[in-house]
Coordinates of C-alpha atoms in Angstrom, one line a residue:
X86 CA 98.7 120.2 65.2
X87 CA 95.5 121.2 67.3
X88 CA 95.2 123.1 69.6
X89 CA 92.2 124.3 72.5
X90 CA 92.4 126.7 74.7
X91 CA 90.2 127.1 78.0
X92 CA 90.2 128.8 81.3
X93 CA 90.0 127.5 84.2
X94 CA 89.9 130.0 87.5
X95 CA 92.6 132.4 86.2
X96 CA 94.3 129.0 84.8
X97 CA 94.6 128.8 81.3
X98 CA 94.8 125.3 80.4
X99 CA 96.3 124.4 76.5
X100 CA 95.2 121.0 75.4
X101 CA 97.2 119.9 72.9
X102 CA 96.9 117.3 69.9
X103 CA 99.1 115.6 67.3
X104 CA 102.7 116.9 66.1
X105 CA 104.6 120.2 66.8
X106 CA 107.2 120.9 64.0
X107 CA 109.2 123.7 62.1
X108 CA 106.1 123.5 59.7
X109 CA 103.7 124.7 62.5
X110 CA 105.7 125.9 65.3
X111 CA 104.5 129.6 64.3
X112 CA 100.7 128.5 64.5
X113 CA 101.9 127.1 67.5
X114 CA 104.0 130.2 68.9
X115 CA 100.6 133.0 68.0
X116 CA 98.2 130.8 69.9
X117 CA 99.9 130.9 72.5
X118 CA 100.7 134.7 72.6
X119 CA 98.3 135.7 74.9
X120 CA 98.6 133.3 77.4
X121 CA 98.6 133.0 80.3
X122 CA 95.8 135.4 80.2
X123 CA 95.2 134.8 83.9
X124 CA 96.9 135.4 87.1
X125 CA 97.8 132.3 88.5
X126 CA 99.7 130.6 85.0
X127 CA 99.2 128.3 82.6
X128 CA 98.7 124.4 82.6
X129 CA 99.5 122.2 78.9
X130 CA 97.9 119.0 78.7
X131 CA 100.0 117.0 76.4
X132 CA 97.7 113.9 76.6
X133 CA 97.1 114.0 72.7
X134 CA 100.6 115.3 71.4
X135 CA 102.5 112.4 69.7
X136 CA 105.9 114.5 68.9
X137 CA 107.6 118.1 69.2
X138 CA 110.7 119.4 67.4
X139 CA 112.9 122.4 68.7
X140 CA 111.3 124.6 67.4
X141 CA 108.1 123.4 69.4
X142 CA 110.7 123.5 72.3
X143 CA 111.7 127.0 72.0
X144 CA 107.8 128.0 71.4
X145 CA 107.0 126.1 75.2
X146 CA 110.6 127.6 76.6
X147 CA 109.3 131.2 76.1
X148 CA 105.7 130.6 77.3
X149 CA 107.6 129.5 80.8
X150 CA 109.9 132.4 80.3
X151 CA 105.9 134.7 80.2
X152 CA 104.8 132.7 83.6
X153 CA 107.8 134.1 85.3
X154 CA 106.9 132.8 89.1
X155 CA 103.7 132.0 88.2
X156 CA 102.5 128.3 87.5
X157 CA 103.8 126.4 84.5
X158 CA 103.1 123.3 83.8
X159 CA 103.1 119.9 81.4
X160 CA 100.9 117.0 82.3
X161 CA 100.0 113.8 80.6
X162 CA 103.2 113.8 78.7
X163 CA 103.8 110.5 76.8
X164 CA 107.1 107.9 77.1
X165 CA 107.6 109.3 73.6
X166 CA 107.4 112.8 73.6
X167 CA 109.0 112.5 77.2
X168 CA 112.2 111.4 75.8
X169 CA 112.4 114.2 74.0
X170 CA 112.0 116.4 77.0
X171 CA 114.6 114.0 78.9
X172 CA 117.1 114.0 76.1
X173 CA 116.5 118.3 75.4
X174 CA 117.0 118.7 79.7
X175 CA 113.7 120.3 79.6
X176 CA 112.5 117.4 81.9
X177 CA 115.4 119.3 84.1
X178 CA 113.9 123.2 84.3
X179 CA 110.0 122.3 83.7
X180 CA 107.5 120.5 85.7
X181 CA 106.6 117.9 83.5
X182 CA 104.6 114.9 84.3
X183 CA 104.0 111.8 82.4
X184 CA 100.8 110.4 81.5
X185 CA 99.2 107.9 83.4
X186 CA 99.6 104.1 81.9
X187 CA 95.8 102.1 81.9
X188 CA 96.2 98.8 83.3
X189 CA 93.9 95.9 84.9
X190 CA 94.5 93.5 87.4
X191 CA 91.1 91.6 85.6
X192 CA 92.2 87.9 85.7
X193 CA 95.4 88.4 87.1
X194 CA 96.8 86.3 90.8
X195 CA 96.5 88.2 93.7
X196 CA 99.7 87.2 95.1
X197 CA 99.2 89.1 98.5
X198 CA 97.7 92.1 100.6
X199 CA 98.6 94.5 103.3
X200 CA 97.7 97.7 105.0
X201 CA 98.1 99.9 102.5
X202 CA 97.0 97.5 99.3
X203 CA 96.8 94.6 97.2
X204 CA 99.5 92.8 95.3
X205 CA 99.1 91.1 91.5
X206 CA 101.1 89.4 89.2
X207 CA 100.9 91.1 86.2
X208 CA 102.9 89.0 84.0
X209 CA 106.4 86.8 84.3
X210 CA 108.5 89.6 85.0
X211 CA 106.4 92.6 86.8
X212 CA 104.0 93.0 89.6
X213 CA 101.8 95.9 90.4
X214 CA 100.7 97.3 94.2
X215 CA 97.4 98.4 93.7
X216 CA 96.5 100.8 96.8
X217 CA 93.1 100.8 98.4
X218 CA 91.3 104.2 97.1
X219 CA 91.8 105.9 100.8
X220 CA 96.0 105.5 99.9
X221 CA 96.8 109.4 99.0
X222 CA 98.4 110.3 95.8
X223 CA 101.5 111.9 97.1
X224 CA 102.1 108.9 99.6
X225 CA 102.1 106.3 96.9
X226 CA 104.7 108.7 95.0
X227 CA 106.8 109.6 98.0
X228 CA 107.1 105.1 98.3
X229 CA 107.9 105.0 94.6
X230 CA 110.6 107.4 95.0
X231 CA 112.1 105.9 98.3
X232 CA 112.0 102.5 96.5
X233 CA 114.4 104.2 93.4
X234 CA 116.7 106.0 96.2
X235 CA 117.0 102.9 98.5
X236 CA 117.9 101.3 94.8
X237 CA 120.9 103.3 94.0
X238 CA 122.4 103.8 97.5
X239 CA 122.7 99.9 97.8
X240 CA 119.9 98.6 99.6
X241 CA 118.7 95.1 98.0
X242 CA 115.4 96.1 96.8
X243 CA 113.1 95.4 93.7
X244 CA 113.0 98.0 91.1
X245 CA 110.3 100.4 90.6
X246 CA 109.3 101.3 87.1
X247 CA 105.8 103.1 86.6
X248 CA 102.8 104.4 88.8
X249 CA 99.4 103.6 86.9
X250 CA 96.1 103.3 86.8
X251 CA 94.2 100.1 87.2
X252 CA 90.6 99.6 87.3
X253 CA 90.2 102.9 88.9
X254 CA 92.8 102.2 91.6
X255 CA 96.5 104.2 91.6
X256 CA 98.7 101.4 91.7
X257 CA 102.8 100.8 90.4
X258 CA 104.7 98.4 88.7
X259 CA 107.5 96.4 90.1
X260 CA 109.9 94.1 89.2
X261 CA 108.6 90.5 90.1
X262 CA 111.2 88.8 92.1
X263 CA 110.7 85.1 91.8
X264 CA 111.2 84.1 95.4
X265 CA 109.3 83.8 99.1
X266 CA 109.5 85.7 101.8
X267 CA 112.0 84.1 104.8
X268 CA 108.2 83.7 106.4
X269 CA 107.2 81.5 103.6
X270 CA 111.1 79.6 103.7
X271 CA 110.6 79.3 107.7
X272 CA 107.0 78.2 107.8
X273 CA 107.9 75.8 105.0
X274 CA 111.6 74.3 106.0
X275 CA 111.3 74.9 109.8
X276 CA 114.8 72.5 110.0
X277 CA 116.7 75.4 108.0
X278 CA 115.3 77.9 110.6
X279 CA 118.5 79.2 112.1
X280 CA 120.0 79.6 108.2
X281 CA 117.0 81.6 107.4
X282 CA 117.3 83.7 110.1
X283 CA 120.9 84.6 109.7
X284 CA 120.0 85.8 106.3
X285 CA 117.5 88.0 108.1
X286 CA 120.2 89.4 110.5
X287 CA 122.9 89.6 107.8
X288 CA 120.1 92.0 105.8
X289 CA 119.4 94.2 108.4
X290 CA 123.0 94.9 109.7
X291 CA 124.1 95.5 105.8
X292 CA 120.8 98.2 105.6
X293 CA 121.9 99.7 109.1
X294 CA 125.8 100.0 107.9
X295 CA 124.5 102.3 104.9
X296 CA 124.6 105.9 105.8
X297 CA 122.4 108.8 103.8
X298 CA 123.8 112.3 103.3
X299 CA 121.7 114.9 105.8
X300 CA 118.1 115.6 104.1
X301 CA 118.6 113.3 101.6
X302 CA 116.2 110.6 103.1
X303 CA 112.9 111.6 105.3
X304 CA 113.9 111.3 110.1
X305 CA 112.0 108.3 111.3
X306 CA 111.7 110.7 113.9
X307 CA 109.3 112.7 112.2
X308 CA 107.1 109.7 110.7
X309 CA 107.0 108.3 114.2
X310 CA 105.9 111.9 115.1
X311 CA 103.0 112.5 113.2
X312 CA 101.8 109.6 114.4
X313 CA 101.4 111.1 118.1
X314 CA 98.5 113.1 117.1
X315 CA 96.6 110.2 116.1
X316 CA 96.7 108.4 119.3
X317 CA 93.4 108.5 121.5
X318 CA 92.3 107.4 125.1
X319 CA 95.4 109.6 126.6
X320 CA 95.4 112.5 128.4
X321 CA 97.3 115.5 126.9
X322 CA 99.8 115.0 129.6
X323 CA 100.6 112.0 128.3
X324 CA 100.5 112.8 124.9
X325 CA 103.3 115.3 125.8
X326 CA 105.1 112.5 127.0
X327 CA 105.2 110.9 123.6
X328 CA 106.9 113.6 122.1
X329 CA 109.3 114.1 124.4
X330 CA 110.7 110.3 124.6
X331 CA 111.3 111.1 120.7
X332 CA 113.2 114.0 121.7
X333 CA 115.5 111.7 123.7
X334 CA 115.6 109.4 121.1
X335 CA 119.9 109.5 119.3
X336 CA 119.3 111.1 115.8
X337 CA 121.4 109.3 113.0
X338 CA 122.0 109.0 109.7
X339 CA 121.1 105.5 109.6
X340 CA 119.5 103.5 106.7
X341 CA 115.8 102.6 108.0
X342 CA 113.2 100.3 106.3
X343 CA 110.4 100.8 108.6
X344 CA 108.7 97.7 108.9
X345 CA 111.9 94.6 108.6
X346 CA 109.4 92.2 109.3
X347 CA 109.9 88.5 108.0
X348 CA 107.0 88.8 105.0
X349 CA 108.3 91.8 103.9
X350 CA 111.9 90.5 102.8
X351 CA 112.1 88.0 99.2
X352 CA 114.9 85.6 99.2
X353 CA 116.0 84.5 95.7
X354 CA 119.3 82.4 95.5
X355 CA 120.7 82.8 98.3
X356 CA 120.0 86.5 98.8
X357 CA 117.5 88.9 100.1
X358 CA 115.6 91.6 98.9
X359 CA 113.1 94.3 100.3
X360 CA 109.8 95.5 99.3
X361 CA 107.6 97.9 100.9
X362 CA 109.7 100.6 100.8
X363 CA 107.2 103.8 101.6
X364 CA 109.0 104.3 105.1
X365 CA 112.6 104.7 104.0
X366 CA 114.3 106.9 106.2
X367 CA 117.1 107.3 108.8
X368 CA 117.4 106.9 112.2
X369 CA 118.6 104.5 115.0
X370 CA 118.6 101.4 113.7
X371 CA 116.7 100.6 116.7
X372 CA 114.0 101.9 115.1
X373 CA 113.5 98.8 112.9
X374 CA 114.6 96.1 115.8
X375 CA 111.9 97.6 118.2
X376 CA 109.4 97.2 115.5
X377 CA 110.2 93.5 115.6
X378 CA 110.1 93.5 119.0
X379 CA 107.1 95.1 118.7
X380 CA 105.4 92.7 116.1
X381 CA 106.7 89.0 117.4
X382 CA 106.4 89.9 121.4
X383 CA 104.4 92.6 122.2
X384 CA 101.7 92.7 119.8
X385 CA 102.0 88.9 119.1
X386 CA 100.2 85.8 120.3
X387 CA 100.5 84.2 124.0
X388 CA 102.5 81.4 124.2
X389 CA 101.4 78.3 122.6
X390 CA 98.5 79.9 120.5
X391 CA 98.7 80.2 117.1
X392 CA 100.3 83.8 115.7
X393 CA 98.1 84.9 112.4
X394 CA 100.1 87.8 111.4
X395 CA 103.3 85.4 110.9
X396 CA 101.3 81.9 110.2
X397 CA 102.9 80.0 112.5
X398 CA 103.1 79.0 116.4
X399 CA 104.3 82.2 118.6
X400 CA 106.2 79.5 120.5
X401 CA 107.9 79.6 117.2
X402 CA 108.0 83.2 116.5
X403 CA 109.9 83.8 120.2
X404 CA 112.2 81.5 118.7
X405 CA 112.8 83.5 115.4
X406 CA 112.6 86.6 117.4
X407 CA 115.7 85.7 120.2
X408 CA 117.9 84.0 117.5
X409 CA 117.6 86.9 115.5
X410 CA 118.9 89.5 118.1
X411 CA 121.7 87.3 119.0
X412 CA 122.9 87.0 115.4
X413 CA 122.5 90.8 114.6
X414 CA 124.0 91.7 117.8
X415 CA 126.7 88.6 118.4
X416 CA 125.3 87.9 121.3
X417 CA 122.2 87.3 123.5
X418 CA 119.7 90.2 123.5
X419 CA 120.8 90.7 127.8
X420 CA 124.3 90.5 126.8
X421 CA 123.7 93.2 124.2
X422 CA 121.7 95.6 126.5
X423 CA 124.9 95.7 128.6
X424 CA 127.7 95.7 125.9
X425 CA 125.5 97.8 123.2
X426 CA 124.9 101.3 124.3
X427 CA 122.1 102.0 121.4
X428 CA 120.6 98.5 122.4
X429 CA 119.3 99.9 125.9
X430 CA 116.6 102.1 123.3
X431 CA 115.0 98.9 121.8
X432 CA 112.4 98.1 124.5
X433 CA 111.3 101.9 125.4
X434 CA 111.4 102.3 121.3
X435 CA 109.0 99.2 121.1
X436 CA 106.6 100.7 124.2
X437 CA 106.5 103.6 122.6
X438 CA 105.6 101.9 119.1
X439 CA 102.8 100.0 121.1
X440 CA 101.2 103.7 122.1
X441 CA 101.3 104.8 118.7
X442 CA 100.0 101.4 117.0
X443 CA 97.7 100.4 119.9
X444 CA 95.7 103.4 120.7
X445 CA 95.2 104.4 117.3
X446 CA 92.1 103.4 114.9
X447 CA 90.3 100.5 115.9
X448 CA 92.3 98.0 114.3
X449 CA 93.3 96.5 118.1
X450 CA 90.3 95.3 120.5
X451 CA 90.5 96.7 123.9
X452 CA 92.8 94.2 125.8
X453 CA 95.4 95.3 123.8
X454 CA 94.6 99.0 123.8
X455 CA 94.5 98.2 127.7
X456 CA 97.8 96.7 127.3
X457 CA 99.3 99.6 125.4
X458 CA 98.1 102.2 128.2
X459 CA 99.5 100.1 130.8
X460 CA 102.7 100.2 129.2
X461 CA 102.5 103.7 128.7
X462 CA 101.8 104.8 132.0
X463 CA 104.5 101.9 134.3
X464 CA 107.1 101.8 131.5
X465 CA 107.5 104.5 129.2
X466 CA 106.7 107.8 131.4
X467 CA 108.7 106.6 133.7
X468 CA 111.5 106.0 131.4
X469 CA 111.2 109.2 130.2
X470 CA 111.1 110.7 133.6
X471 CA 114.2 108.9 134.8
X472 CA 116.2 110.4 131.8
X473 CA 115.6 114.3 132.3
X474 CA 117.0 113.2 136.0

């Protein structure tokens, strides 16, 4: 065993190396007497420590016990010695973090790319989304952790194993599900349209039907919230507006996806499965249909042109876009705006999506940023307005 000891602030950091036994645990133990020295706690990088006993345990347990409130923590803690802290329950009453895994993408097939990253096949059986460098640590966790949860309440999704580092780039492994998206199946077998989308409907309905316990799972509500601020080109009056249509909005418990759009479900024999899972959450499942609205009609293509987002004609997307409300709803979508109660939120949810997409960054050009304020200011205040009547 080694052992260094530095101080960082009124951190003391303990940088560990090699084994912790009954043969050294002492050594161990009168090292670490005086620490934390400082005020705020003490930090133990386990990067170099192949393996700890009990005794090494009991040594760590009593440091802890010295930090009382302040920080404690273990960091670059390997699959091995983390066993050991999973097996003990110490993984249970300690923040302990595993060590990083090093990975490249060098040579690999980029097998696709979105907003938030880049997708590569890493071998036969995994994957890796690698996030662009502006991506934030804690939002690339929060997806990994919504993917496990959406896992183990039911919701057809592809495990999650690892977050890693890869050519500088935080990025994590998935398992690779040997399919295509129902884009790829539609664009590809355009005579099997209607099948596909039923698959689509059936997936959504079976997501909607699965109910979270109350904080278990992040309010829509409040990711379509923080949006708000982020919106320019409005007056503050308006803004205002904004916030209170999401105060009208039915609160549920609803299983959400956040973005059910036809690339972003796999098909493999016969059955679907979701990635992109970082906006996992509950709410009206009206949520996710207006976001579909929002992306085939709305934000889409006119009419004959060509529709890049989905890779095929819009006059085929409207298609997709009407079958697939009157298969999730059992009827057409006017029907269902009259028979439906939560239905008559899916346009005013997908104006207010084109406010909050539209007039934010400068990812739109400025007929549809006009477009967005026009809806706005004929559909959605209104709207609002006629409800507080």
């Amino acid at each position: 065993m080694e052992l260094k000891i530095k101080h960082d602030g009124a951190l003391s950091v303990i940088e560990l190396f090699g084994s912790i036994n009954s043969g050294n645990a002492q050594e161990f133990e009168a090292a670490l007497a005086g620490e934390p020295s400082g005020a705020d706690g003490m930090l133990i990088d386990a990067d170099g420590l192949e393996f700890i006993s009990s005794a090494g345990l009991r040594v760590l347990l009593s440091a802890k016990k010295r930090c009382k409130a302040k920080t404690f923590r273990i960091i670059n803690v390997s699959n091995e010695v983390m066993n050991v802290f999973d097996v003990t329950g110490f993984s249970e009453i300690m923040d302990i973090t595993r060590a990083v895994r090093k990975l490249t993408v060098e040579g690999c097939d980029k097998i696709g790319a979105g907003a938030c990253g880049e997708v590569f096949r890493l071998d036969d059986e995994t994957i890796i989304k690698l996030y662009y460098p502006r991506v934030k640590k804690e939002e690339i966790e929060l997806e990994k952790a919504l993917a496990k949860k959406a896992f183990v309440m039911g919701v057809p999704t592809a495990i999650s194993y690892d977050i890693v580092e890869a050519d500088g780039r935080t990025g994590v492994v998935y398992e690779l599900i040997k399919s295509k998206t129902i884009g790829e199946l539609i664009r590809g077998d355009e005579a099997h349209l209607e099948d596909y989308v039923s698959l689509y409907a059936d997936v959504c309905r079976h997501i909607h039907s699965i109910e979270a316990l109350p904080g278990q799972l992040p309010s829509f509500k409040d990711i379509n919230r923080a949006d708000i601020p982020n919106v320019t080109g409005v007056t503050d009056a308006e803004r205002s507006y904004l916030h209170r249509f999401l105060d009208l909005v039915p609160e549920t418990l609803n299983c959400l996806h956040g973005d059910l759009n036809i690339n972003n479900i796999m098909v493999q024999n016969g059955e679907c499965c979701l990635i992109d899972m970082g906006e996992f959450s509950t709410g009206t499942p009206m949520f996710d249909l207006s976001r579909i609205l929002f992306s085939m009609e709305l934000a889409g293509a006119p009419r004959g042109e060509f529709n890049h987002f989905y890779k095929m004609p819009q006059d085929t997307v409207d298609r997709v876009l009407h079958l697939f409300f009157e298969k999730y709803f059992g009827c057409p979508l006017e029907e269902a705006k009259k028979n439906h109660p939560e239905a008559a939120w899916l346009y005013p949810l997908a104006w207010f999506r084109c406010c909050t997409s539209l007039l934010k960054g400068d990812r739109w050009g400025e007929e549809k940023r006009a477009m967005a304020l026009d809806i706005l200011r004929t559909k959605l205040i209104p709207f609002v307005d006629a409800q507080d009547k």
